Amino acid sequence: MKQIFGLVLVMIVCIFWVYTNYSTSQRSPNMEYLETDTSVQNDLETNEDNLDSIIPELEYLYEKDKDKEVDGYIVETYREYEIYKDEEGNIIKQVPTSNFNYLKYKKY
């Protein structure tokens, strides 16, 4: 009986540890960066200090190349991006995150 109780206790501790560290384990150390324009890239180099003060907008963008058909359903993939914009609303930088959303609908 003590062995079963000890095993259950170890399992509970492991489950707790996995759930509390889940978000950090899903982050990729090699994040991709998408530059939008070469002229914007030059501005970005001069304004790198200003980028720290800009709050990025989070937006899901459709990724058509990742569409799949599973069991008669079409599954569309949307990836979340951090979008940095200047005062005029021009996109300075897009940084993909590790968050995805999937839209599944019946194929007719």
PDB file of N, CA and C in Angstrom:
ATOM      1  N   MET A   1       0.824  -1.190   0.000  1.00  0.00           N
ATOM      2  CA  MET A   1       0.000   0.000   0.000  1.00  0.00           C
ATOM      3  C   MET A   1       0.874   1.264   0.000  1.00  0.00           C
ATOM      4  N   LYS A   2       1.967   1.230   0.753  1.00  0.00           N
ATOM      5  CA  LYS A   2       2.864   2.381   0.811  1.00  0.00           C
ATOM      6  C   LYS A   2       3.522   2.620  -0.543  1.00  0.00           C
ATOM      7  N   GLN A   3       3.810   1.555  -1.282  1.00  0.00           N
ATOM      8  CA  GLN A   3       4.438   1.699  -2.589  1.00  0.00           C
ATOM      9  C   GLN A   3       3.486   2.372  -3.574  1.00  0.00           C
ATOM     10  N   ILE A   4       2.223   1.994  -3.529  1.00  0.00           N
ATOM     11  CA  ILE A   4       1.224   2.609  -4.418  1.00  0.00           C
ATOM     12  C   ILE A   4       1.065   4.084  -4.069  1.00  0.00           C
ATOM     13  N   PHE A   5       0.990   4.391  -2.776  1.00  0.00           N
ATOM     14  CA  PHE A   5       0.870   5.787  -2.356  1.00  0.00           C
ATOM     15  C   PHE A   5       2.087   6.596  -2.796  1.00  0.00           C
ATOM     16  N   GLY A   6       3.281   6.032  -2.663  1.00  0.00           N
ATOM     17  CA  GLY A   6       4.503   6.717  -3.088  1.00  0.00           C
ATOM     18  C   GLY A   6       4.532   6.943  -4.588  1.00  0.00           C
ATOM     19  N   LEU A   7       4.099   5.944  -5.358  1.00  0.00           N
ATOM     20  CA  LEU A   7       4.043   6.071  -6.818  1.00  0.00           C
ATOM     21  C   LEU A   7       3.059   7.146  -7.251  1.00  0.00           C
ATOM     22  N   VAL A   8       1.901   7.173  -6.612  1.00  0.00           N
ATOM     23  CA  VAL A   8       0.901   8.201  -6.931  1.00  0.00           C
ATOM     24  C   VAL A   8       1.430   9.584  -6.587  1.00  0.00           C
ATOM     25  N   LEU A   9       2.108   9.706  -5.481  1.00  0.00           N
ATOM     26  CA  LEU A   9       2.678  10.991  -5.080  1.00  0.00           C
ATOM     27  C   LEU A   9       3.730  11.465  -6.073  1.00  0.00           C
ATOM     28  N   VAL A  10       4.593  10.570  -6.532  1.00  0.00           N
ATOM     29  CA  VAL A  10       5.615  10.916  -7.523  1.00  0.00           C
ATOM     30  C   VAL A  10       4.946  11.338  -8.831  1.00  0.00           C
ATOM     31  N   MET A  11       3.904  10.642  -9.242  1.00  0.00           N
ATOM     32  CA  MET A  11       3.191  10.997 -10.477  1.00  0.00           C
ATOM     33  C   MET A  11       2.553  12.375 -10.370  1.00  0.00           C
ATOM     34  N   ILE A  12       1.972  12.688  -9.226  1.00  0.00           N
ATOM     35  CA  ILE A  12       1.347  14.002  -9.032  1.00  0.00           C
ATOM     36  C   ILE A  12       2.395  15.107  -9.099  1.00  0.00           C
ATOM     37  N   VAL A  13       3.550  14.888  -8.483  1.00  0.00           N
ATOM     38  CA  VAL A  13       4.627  15.882  -8.524  1.00  0.00           C
ATOM     39  C   VAL A  13       5.116  16.068  -9.956  1.00  0.00           C
ATOM     40  N   CYS A  14       5.263  14.975 -10.715  1.00  0.00           N
ATOM     41  CA  CYS A  14       5.711  15.071 -12.110  1.00  0.00           C
ATOM     42  C   CYS A  14       4.695  15.809 -12.971  1.00  0.00           C
ATOM     43  N   ILE A  15       3.428  15.519 -12.793  1.00  0.00           N
ATOM     44  CA  ILE A  15       2.383  16.201 -13.566  1.00  0.00           C
ATOM     45  C   ILE A  15       2.376  17.686 -13.242  1.00  0.00           C
ATOM     46  N   PHE A  16       2.491  18.024 -11.962  1.00  0.00           N
ATOM     47  CA  PHE A  16       2.541  19.429 -11.569  1.00  0.00           C
ATOM     48  C   PHE A  16       3.733  20.134 -12.199  1.00  0.00           C
ATOM     49  N   TRP A  17       4.887  19.490 -12.202  1.00  0.00           N
ATOM     50  CA  TRP A  17       6.106  20.082 -12.779  1.00  0.00           C
ATOM     51  C   TRP A  17       5.948  20.299 -14.274  1.00  0.00           C
ATOM     52  N   VAL A  18       5.357  19.335 -14.989  1.00  0.00           N
ATOM     53  CA  VAL A  18       5.165  19.466 -16.438  1.00  0.00           C
ATOM     54  C   VAL A  18       4.214  20.619 -16.747  1.00  0.00           C
ATOM     55  N   TYR A  19       3.110  20.727 -16.026  1.00  0.00           N
ATOM     56  CA  TYR A  19       2.150  21.793 -16.313  1.00  0.00           C
ATOM     57  C   TYR A  19       2.668  23.176 -15.949  1.00  0.00           C
ATOM     58  N   THR A  20       3.498  23.294 -14.941  1.00  0.00           N
ATOM     59  CA  THR A  20       4.025  24.615 -14.591  1.00  0.00           C
ATOM     60  C   THR A  20       5.142  25.050 -15.524  1.00  0.00           C
ATOM     61  N   ASN A  21       5.832  24.116 -16.190  1.00  0.00           N
ATOM     62  CA  ASN A  21       6.919  24.454 -17.093  1.00  0.00           C
ATOM     63  C   ASN A  21       6.556  24.260 -18.551  1.00  0.00           C
ATOM     64  N   TYR A  22       5.279  24.100 -18.864  1.00  0.00           N
ATOM     65  CA  TYR A  22       4.851  23.817 -20.234  1.00  0.00           C
ATOM     66  C   TYR A  22       5.182  24.950 -21.191  1.00  0.00           C
ATOM     67  N   SER A  23       4.892  26.189 -20.837  1.00  0.00           N
ATOM     68  CA  SER A  23       5.095  27.302 -21.770  1.00  0.00           C
ATOM     69  C   SER A  23       6.577  27.529 -22.066  1.00  0.00           C
ATOM     70  N   THR A  24       7.437  27.326 -21.103  1.00  0.00           N
ATOM     71  CA  THR A  24       8.857  27.528 -21.366  1.00  0.00           C
ATOM     72  C   THR A  24       9.439  26.406 -22.204  1.00  0.00           C
ATOM     73  N   SER A  25       8.868  25.210 -22.105  1.00  0.00           N
ATOM     74  CA  SER A  25       9.395  24.102 -22.898  1.00  0.00           C
ATOM     75  C   SER A  25       8.964  24.190 -24.354  1.00  0.00           C
ATOM     76  N   GLN A  26       7.930  24.943 -24.662  1.00  0.00           N
ATOM     77  CA  GLN A  26       7.435  25.061 -26.024  1.00  0.00           C
ATOM     78  C   GLN A  26       8.093  26.193 -26.795  1.00  0.00           C
ATOM     79  N   ARG A  27       8.849  27.022 -26.130  1.00  0.00           N
ATOM     80  CA  ARG A  27       9.502  28.129 -26.819  1.00  0.00           C
ATOM     81  C   ARG A  27      10.733  27.638 -27.553  1.00  0.00           C
ATOM     82  N   SER A  28      10.909  28.153 -28.738  1.00  0.00           N
ATOM     83  CA  SER A  28      12.062  27.772 -29.542  1.00  0.00           C
ATOM     84  C   SER A  28      13.165  28.805 -29.336  1.00  0.00           C
ATOM     85  N   PRO A  29      14.390  28.372 -29.068  1.00  0.00           N
ATOM     86  CA  PRO A  29      15.463  29.347 -28.880  1.00  0.00           C
ATOM     87  C   PRO A  29      15.849  30.041 -30.182  1.00  0.00           C
ATOM     88  N   ASN A  30      15.534  29.429 -31.316  1.00  0.00           N
ATOM     89  CA  ASN A  30      15.864  30.009 -32.614  1.00  0.00           C
ATOM     90  C   ASN A  30      14.594  30.536 -33.258  1.00  0.00           C
ATOM     91  N   MET A  31      14.135  31.683 -32.812  1.00  0.00           N
ATOM     92  CA  MET A  31      12.913  32.264 -33.364  1.00  0.00           C
ATOM     93  C   MET A  31      13.191  32.824 -34.750  1.00  0.00           C
ATOM     94  N   GLU A  32      12.190  32.712 -35.609  1.00  0.00           N
ATOM     95  CA  GLU A  32      12.314  33.237 -36.960  1.00  0.00           C
ATOM     96  C   GLU A  32      11.934  34.716 -36.959  1.00  0.00           C
ATOM     97  N   TYR A  33      12.607  35.481 -37.777  1.00  0.00           N
ATOM     98  CA  TYR A  33      12.281  36.886 -37.930  1.00  0.00           C
ATOM     99  C   TYR A  33      11.996  37.154 -39.394  1.00  0.00           C
ATOM    100  N   LEU A  34      10.928  37.865 -39.665  1.00  0.00           N
ATOM    101  CA  LEU A  34      10.571  38.211 -41.029  1.00  0.00           C
ATOM    102  C   LEU A  34      10.710  39.718 -41.191  1.00  0.00           C
ATOM    103  N   GLU A  35      11.619  40.155 -42.007  1.00  0.00           N
ATOM    104  CA  GLU A  35      11.761  41.570 -42.311  1.00  0.00           C
ATOM    105  C   GLU A  35      10.844  41.898 -43.473  1.00  0.00           C
ATOM    106  N   THR A  36      10.212  43.059 -43.437  1.00  0.00           N
ATOM    107  CA  THR A  36       9.220  43.380 -44.448  1.00  0.00           C
ATOM    108  C   THR A  36       9.789  44.152 -45.624  1.00  0.00           C
ATOM    109  N   ASP A  37      10.791  44.980 -45.400  1.00  0.00           N
ATOM    110  CA  ASP A  37      11.298  45.827 -46.475  1.00  0.00           C
ATOM    111  C   ASP A  37      12.727  46.232 -46.142  1.00  0.00           C
ATOM    112  N   THR A  38      13.574  46.419 -47.174  1.00  0.00           N
ATOM    113  CA  THR A  38      14.965  46.787 -46.915  1.00  0.00           C
ATOM    114  C   THR A  38      15.073  48.210 -46.384  1.00  0.00           C
ATOM    115  N   SER A  39      14.217  49.103 -46.860  1.00  0.00           N
ATOM    116  CA  SER A  39      14.264  50.468 -46.337  1.00  0.00           C
ATOM    117  C   SER A  39      13.817  50.493 -44.885  1.00  0.00           C
ATOM    118  N   VAL A  40      12.875  49.643 -44.552  1.00  0.00           N
ATOM    119  CA  VAL A  40      12.429  49.548 -43.171  1.00  0.00           C
ATOM    120  C   VAL A  40      13.526  48.931 -42.313  1.00  0.00           C
ATOM    121  N   GLN A  41      14.315  48.026 -42.902  1.00  0.00           N
ATOM    122  CA  GLN A  41      15.401  47.405 -42.157  1.00  0.00           C
ATOM    123  C   GLN A  41      16.438  48.441 -41.747  1.00  0.00           C
ATOM    124  N   ASN A  42      16.743  49.393 -42.627  1.00  0.00           N
ATOM    125  CA  ASN A  42      17.681  50.458 -42.273  1.00  0.00           C
ATOM    126  C   ASN A  42      17.129  51.315 -41.144  1.00  0.00           C
ATOM    127  N   ASP A  43      15.829  51.626 -41.204  1.00  0.00           N
ATOM    128  CA  ASP A  43      15.209  52.387 -40.131  1.00  0.00           C
ATOM    129  C   ASP A  43      15.236  51.598 -38.831  1.00  0.00           C
ATOM    130  N   LEU A  44      15.067  50.294 -38.952  1.00  0.00           N
ATOM    131  CA  LEU A  44      15.059  49.431 -37.778  1.00  0.00           C
ATOM    132  C   LEU A  44      16.392  49.452 -37.067  1.00  0.00           C
ATOM    133  N   GLU A  45      17.490  49.460 -37.822  1.00  0.00           N
ATOM    134  CA  GLU A  45      18.811  49.486 -37.217  1.00  0.00           C
ATOM    135  C   GLU A  45      19.040  50.777 -36.458  1.00  0.00           C
ATOM    136  N   THR A  46      18.504  51.877 -36.947  1.00  0.00           N
ATOM    137  CA  THR A  46      18.689  53.148 -36.253  1.00  0.00           C
ATOM    138  C   THR A  46      17.738  53.290 -35.077  1.00  0.00           C
ATOM    139  N   ASN A  47      16.640  52.561 -35.099  1.00  0.00           N
ATOM    140  CA  ASN A  47      15.636  52.709 -34.048  1.00  0.00           C
ATOM    141  C   ASN A  47      15.509  51.464 -33.182  1.00  0.00           C
ATOM    142  N   GLU A  48      16.572  50.677 -33.017  1.00  0.00           N
ATOM    143  CA  GLU A  48      16.479  49.468 -32.218  1.00  0.00           C
ATOM    144  C   GLU A  48      16.112  49.771 -30.773  1.00  0.00           C
ATOM    145  N   ASP A  49      16.570  50.904 -30.263  1.00  0.00           N
ATOM    146  CA  ASP A  49      16.219  51.270 -28.900  1.00  0.00           C
ATOM    147  C   ASP A  49      14.731  51.569 -28.790  1.00  0.00           C
ATOM    148  N   ASN A  50      14.149  52.119 -29.856  1.00  0.00           N
ATOM    149  CA  ASN A  50      12.726  52.437 -29.846  1.00  0.00           C
ATOM    150  C   ASN A  50      11.870  51.187 -29.920  1.00  0.00           C
ATOM    151  N   LEU A  51      12.382  50.104 -30.485  1.00  0.00           N
ATOM    152  CA  LEU A  51      11.603  48.870 -30.595  1.00  0.00           C
ATOM    153  C   LEU A  51      11.252  48.301 -29.229  1.00  0.00           C
ATOM    154  N   ASP A  52      12.124  48.522 -28.251  1.00  0.00           N
ATOM    155  CA  ASP A  52      11.832  48.023 -26.916  1.00  0.00           C
ATOM    156  C   ASP A  52      10.619  48.718 -26.315  1.00  0.00           C
ATOM    157  N   SER A  53      10.365  49.958 -26.718  1.00  0.00           N
ATOM    158  CA  SER A  53       9.238  50.695 -26.160  1.00  0.00           C
ATOM    159  C   SER A  53       7.941  50.471 -26.937  1.00  0.00           C
ATOM    160  N   ILE A  54       8.013  49.844 -28.127  1.00  0.00           N
ATOM    161  CA  ILE A  54       6.812  49.586 -28.924  1.00  0.00           C
ATOM    162  C   ILE A  54       6.157  48.295 -28.430  1.00  0.00           C
ATOM    163  N   ILE A  55       4.876  48.362 -28.168  1.00  0.00           N
ATOM    164  CA  ILE A  55       4.136  47.175 -27.761  1.00  0.00           C
ATOM    165  C   ILE A  55       3.623  46.486 -29.020  1.00  0.00           C
ATOM    166  N   PRO A  56       4.003  45.230 -29.237  1.00  0.00           N
ATOM    167  CA  PRO A  56       3.579  44.557 -30.462  1.00  0.00           C
ATOM    168  C   PRO A  56       2.100  44.178 -30.412  1.00  0.00           C
ATOM    169  N   GLU A  57       1.490  44.165 -31.589  1.00  0.00           N
ATOM    170  CA  GLU A  57       0.125  43.672 -31.713  1.00  0.00           C
ATOM    171  C   GLU A  57       0.209  42.191 -32.034  1.00  0.00           C
ATOM    172  N   LEU A  58      -0.648  41.400 -31.422  1.00  0.00           N
ATOM    173  CA  LEU A  58      -0.675  39.969 -31.698  1.00  0.00           C
ATOM    174  C   LEU A  58      -1.781  39.702 -32.710  1.00  0.00           C
ATOM    175  N   GLU A  59      -1.440  38.989 -33.773  1.00  0.00           N
ATOM    176  CA  GLU A  59      -2.396  38.739 -34.847  1.00  0.00           C
ATOM    177  C   GLU A  59      -2.149  37.348 -35.418  1.00  0.00           C
ATOM    178  N   TYR A  60      -3.236  36.632 -35.712  1.00  0.00           N
ATOM    179  CA  TYR A  60      -3.121  35.326 -36.354  1.00  0.00           C
ATOM    180  C   TYR A  60      -3.184  35.499 -37.860  1.00  0.00           C
ATOM    181  N   LEU A  61      -2.210  34.907 -38.560  1.00  0.00           N
ATOM    182  CA  LEU A  61      -2.160  34.976 -40.013  1.00  0.00           C
ATOM    183  C   LEU A  61      -2.317  33.578 -40.586  1.00  0.00           C
ATOM    184  N   TYR A  62      -3.071  33.496 -41.675  1.00  0.00           N
ATOM    185  CA  TYR A  62      -3.370  32.231 -42.327  1.00  0.00           C
ATOM    186  C   TYR A  62      -2.140  31.715 -43.060  1.00  0.00           C
ATOM    187  N   GLU A  63      -1.807  30.438 -42.876  1.00  0.00           N
ATOM    188  CA  GLU A  63      -0.674  29.818 -43.552  1.00  0.00           C
ATOM    189  C   GLU A  63      -1.212  28.720 -44.466  1.00  0.00           C
ATOM    190  N   LYS A  64      -1.426  29.088 -45.730  1.00  0.00           N
ATOM    191  CA  LYS A  64      -2.057  28.195 -46.692  1.00  0.00           C
ATOM    192  C   LYS A  64      -1.241  26.934 -46.959  1.00  0.00           C
ATOM    193  N   ASP A  65       0.077  27.030 -46.928  1.00  0.00           N
ATOM    194  CA  ASP A  65       0.921  25.877 -47.233  1.00  0.00           C
ATOM    195  C   ASP A  65       0.838  24.775 -46.175  1.00  0.00           C
ATOM    196  N   LYS A  66       0.231  25.058 -45.027  1.00  0.00           N
ATOM    197  CA  LYS A  66       0.104  24.054 -43.970  1.00  0.00           C
ATOM    198  C   LYS A  66      -1.293  23.443 -43.896  1.00  0.00           C
ATOM    199  N   ASP A  67      -2.145  23.695 -44.895  1.00  0.00           N
ATOM    200  CA  ASP A  67      -3.473  23.085 -44.928  1.00  0.00           C
ATOM    201  C   ASP A  67      -3.361  21.578 -45.058  1.00  0.00           C
ATOM    202  N   LYS A  68      -4.264  20.869 -44.389  1.00  0.00           N
ATOM    203  CA  LYS A  68      -4.271  19.413 -44.432  1.00  0.00           C
ATOM    204  C   LYS A  68      -5.702  18.929 -44.608  1.00  0.00           C
ATOM    205  N   GLU A  69      -5.832  17.720 -45.125  1.00  0.00           N
ATOM    206  CA  GLU A  69      -7.132  17.058 -45.188  1.00  0.00           C
ATOM    207  C   GLU A  69      -7.043  15.822 -44.304  1.00  0.00           C
ATOM    208  N   VAL A  70      -7.915  15.774 -43.276  1.00  0.00           N
ATOM    209  CA  VAL A  70      -7.890  14.693 -42.310  1.00  0.00           C
ATOM    210  C   VAL A  70      -9.300  14.136 -42.147  1.00  0.00           C
ATOM    211  N   ASP A  71      -9.489  12.869 -42.490  1.00  0.00           N
ATOM    212  CA  ASP A  71     -10.762  12.156 -42.310  1.00  0.00           C
ATOM    213  C   ASP A  71     -11.948  12.910 -42.902  1.00  0.00           C
ATOM    214  N   GLY A  72     -11.805  13.449 -44.094  1.00  0.00           N
ATOM    215  CA  GLY A  72     -12.902  14.160 -44.751  1.00  0.00           C
ATOM    216  C   GLY A  72     -13.082  15.591 -44.286  1.00  0.00           C
ATOM    217  N   TYR A  73     -12.167  16.097 -43.498  1.00  0.00           N
ATOM    218  CA  TYR A  73     -12.216  17.480 -43.019  1.00  0.00           C
ATOM    219  C   TYR A  73     -11.002  18.236 -43.552  1.00  0.00           C
ATOM    220  N   ILE A  74     -11.179  19.509 -43.815  1.00  0.00           N
ATOM    221  CA  ILE A  74     -10.074  20.380 -44.184  1.00  0.00           C
ATOM    222  C   ILE A  74      -9.660  21.132 -42.922  1.00  0.00           C
ATOM    223  N   VAL A  75      -8.376  21.111 -42.628  1.00  0.00           N
ATOM    224  CA  VAL A  75      -7.850  21.784 -41.435  1.00  0.00           C
ATOM    225  C   VAL A  75      -6.957  22.926 -41.898  1.00  0.00           C
ATOM    226  N   GLU A  76      -7.345  24.163 -41.557  1.00  0.00           N
ATOM    227  CA  GLU A  76      -6.558  25.349 -41.891  1.00  0.00           C
ATOM    228  C   GLU A  76      -5.722  25.735 -40.682  1.00  0.00           C
ATOM    229  N   THR A  77      -4.517  26.219 -40.940  1.00  0.00           N
ATOM    230  CA  THR A  77      -3.585  26.586 -39.879  1.00  0.00           C
ATOM    231  C   THR A  77      -3.394  28.094 -39.848  1.00  0.00           C
ATOM    232  N   TYR A  78      -3.512  28.655 -38.654  1.00  0.00           N
ATOM    233  CA  TYR A  78      -3.274  30.079 -38.434  1.00  0.00           C
ATOM    234  C   TYR A  78      -2.191  30.201 -37.371  1.00  0.00           C
ATOM    235  N   ARG A  79      -1.165  31.018 -37.652  1.00  0.00           N
ATOM    236  CA  ARG A  79      -0.059  31.205 -36.718  1.00  0.00           C
ATOM    237  C   ARG A  79      -0.095  32.616 -36.151  1.00  0.00           C
ATOM    238  N   GLU A  80       0.203  32.726 -34.874  1.00  0.00           N
ATOM    239  CA  GLU A  80       0.216  34.023 -34.213  1.00  0.00           C
ATOM    240  C   GLU A  80       1.550  34.720 -34.466  1.00  0.00           C
ATOM    241  N   TYR A  81       1.479  36.009 -34.782  1.00  0.00           N
ATOM    242  CA  TYR A  81       2.670  36.830 -35.010  1.00  0.00           C
ATOM    243  C   TYR A  81       2.623  38.048 -34.104  1.00  0.00           C
ATOM    244  N   GLU A  82       3.795  38.467 -33.647  1.00  0.00           N
ATOM    245  CA  GLU A  82       3.952  39.765 -32.994  1.00  0.00           C
ATOM    246  C   GLU A  82       4.251  40.751 -34.108  1.00  0.00           C
ATOM    247  N   ILE A  83       3.406  41.755 -34.272  1.00  0.00           N
ATOM    248  CA  ILE A  83       3.578  42.721 -35.351  1.00  0.00           C
ATOM    249  C   ILE A  83       3.942  44.074 -34.748  1.00  0.00           C
ATOM    250  N   TYR A  84       5.099  44.556 -35.139  1.00  0.00           N
ATOM    251  CA  TYR A  84       5.592  45.855 -34.678  1.00  0.00           C
ATOM    252  C   TYR A  84       5.300  46.893 -35.758  1.00  0.00           C
ATOM    253  N   LYS A  85       4.637  47.983 -35.367  1.00  0.00           N
ATOM    254  CA  LYS A  85       4.296  49.052 -36.311  1.00  0.00           C
ATOM    255  C   LYS A  85       4.853  50.374 -35.815  1.00  0.00           C
ATOM    256  N   ASP A  86       5.168  51.259 -36.788  1.00  0.00           N
ATOM    257  CA  ASP A  86       5.629  52.587 -36.414  1.00  0.00           C
ATOM    258  C   ASP A  86       4.419  53.496 -36.178  1.00  0.00           C
ATOM    259  N   GLU A  87       4.682  54.784 -35.946  1.00  0.00           N
ATOM    260  CA  GLU A  87       3.611  55.729 -35.641  1.00  0.00           C
ATOM    261  C   GLU A  87       2.618  55.883 -36.794  1.00  0.00           C
ATOM    262  N   GLU A  88       3.081  55.658 -38.024  1.00  0.00           N
ATOM    263  CA  GLU A  88       2.225  55.822 -39.194  1.00  0.00           C
ATOM    264  C   GLU A  88       1.441  54.553 -39.524  1.00  0.00           C
ATOM    265  N   GLY A  89       1.680  53.474 -38.796  1.00  0.00           N
ATOM    266  CA  GLY A  89       0.968  52.228 -39.035  1.00  0.00           C
ATOM    267  C   GLY A  89       1.675  51.285 -39.988  1.00  0.00           C
ATOM    268  N   ASN A  90       2.893  51.630 -40.416  1.00  0.00           N
ATOM    269  CA  ASN A  90       3.657  50.746 -41.293  1.00  0.00           C
ATOM    270  C   ASN A  90       4.269  49.616 -40.480  1.00  0.00           C
ATOM    271  N   ILE A  91       4.271  48.409 -41.039  1.00  0.00           N
ATOM    272  CA  ILE A  91       4.825  47.254 -40.345  1.00  0.00           C
ATOM    273  C   ILE A  91       6.346  47.326 -40.375  1.00  0.00           C
ATOM    274  N   ILE A  92       6.948  47.296 -39.187  1.00  0.00           N
ATOM    275  CA  ILE A  92       8.398  47.331 -39.067  1.00  0.00           C
ATOM    276  C   ILE A  92       8.945  45.905 -39.053  1.00  0.00           C
ATOM    277  N   LYS A  93       8.321  45.052 -38.260  1.00  0.00           N
ATOM    278  CA  LYS A  93       8.834  43.693 -38.096  1.00  0.00           C
ATOM    279  C   LYS A  93       7.689  42.764 -37.712  1.00  0.00           C
ATOM    280  N   GLN A  94       7.763  41.505 -38.196  1.00  0.00           N
ATOM    281  CA  GLN A  94       6.815  40.462 -37.804  1.00  0.00           C
ATOM    282  C   GLN A  94       7.613  39.315 -37.200  1.00  0.00           C
ATOM    283  N   VAL A  95       7.253  38.925 -35.994  1.00  0.00           N
ATOM    284  CA  VAL A  95       7.946  37.834 -35.314  1.00  0.00           C
ATOM    285  C   VAL A  95       6.935  36.723 -35.065  1.00  0.00           C
ATOM    286  N   PRO A  96       7.133  35.538 -35.669  1.00  0.00           N
ATOM    287  CA  PRO A  96       6.202  34.442 -35.418  1.00  0.00           C
ATOM    288  C   PRO A  96       6.365  33.898 -33.997  1.00  0.00           C
ATOM    289  N   THR A  97       5.253  33.561 -33.377  1.00  0.00           N
ATOM    290  CA  THR A  97       5.289  32.948 -32.053  1.00  0.00           C
ATOM    291  C   THR A  97       5.059  31.444 -32.211  1.00  0.00           C
ATOM    292  N   SER A  98       5.028  30.746 -31.113  1.00  0.00           N
ATOM    293  CA  SER A  98       4.807  29.302 -31.158  1.00  0.00           C
ATOM    294  C   SER A  98       3.336  28.939 -31.012  1.00  0.00           C
ATOM    295  N   ASN A  99       2.449  29.932 -31.059  1.00  0.00           N
ATOM    296  CA  ASN A  99       1.017  29.676 -30.914  1.00  0.00           C
ATOM    297  C   ASN A  99       0.357  29.469 -32.271  1.00  0.00           C
ATOM    298  N   PHE A 100      -0.458  28.437 -32.367  1.00  0.00           N
ATOM    299  CA  PHE A 100      -1.193  28.121 -33.582  1.00  0.00           C
ATOM    300  C   PHE A 100      -2.667  27.956 -33.247  1.00  0.00           C
ATOM    301  N   ASN A 101      -3.535  28.274 -34.197  1.00  0.00           N
ATOM    302  CA  ASN A 101      -4.961  27.976 -34.126  1.00  0.00           C
ATOM    303  C   ASN A 101      -5.320  27.191 -35.368  1.00  0.00           C
ATOM    304  N   TYR A 102      -6.261  26.280 -35.224  1.00  0.00           N
ATOM    305  CA  TYR A 102      -6.659  25.431 -36.334  1.00  0.00           C
ATOM    306  C   TYR A 102      -8.161  25.554 -36.549  1.00  0.00           C
ATOM    307  N   LEU A 103      -8.552  25.666 -37.807  1.00  0.00           N
ATOM    308  CA  LEU A 103      -9.954  25.734 -38.175  1.00  0.00           C
ATOM    309  C   LEU A 103     -10.265  24.485 -38.986  1.00  0.00           C
ATOM    310  N   LYS A 104     -11.225  23.705 -38.516  1.00  0.00           N
ATOM    311  CA  LYS A 104     -11.558  22.433 -39.150  1.00  0.00           C
ATOM    312  C   LYS A 104     -12.995  22.514 -39.660  1.00  0.00           C
ATOM    313  N   TYR A 105     -13.184  22.163 -40.930  1.00  0.00           N
ATOM    314  CA  TYR A 105     -14.534  22.126 -41.466  1.00  0.00           C
ATOM    315  C   TYR A 105     -14.676  20.990 -42.459  1.00  0.00           C
ATOM    316  N   LYS A 106     -15.917  20.538 -42.631  1.00  0.00           N
ATOM    317  CA  LYS A 106     -16.227  19.372 -43.466  1.00  0.00           C
ATOM    318  C   LYS A 106     -16.008  19.710 -44.931  1.00  0.00           C
ATOM    319  N   LYS A 107     -15.359  18.785 -45.655  1.00  0.00           N
ATOM    320  CA  LYS A 107     -15.138  18.965 -47.085  1.00  0.00           C
ATOM    321  C   LYS A 107     -16.354  18.408 -47.824  1.00  0.00           C
ATOM    322  N   TYR A 108     -16.937  19.218 -48.712  1.00  0.00           N
ATOM    323  CA  TYR A 108     -18.104  18.787 -49.489  1.00  0.00           C
ATOM    324  C   TYR A 108     -17.715  18.531 -50.917  1.00  0.00           C
TER     325      TYR A 108
END
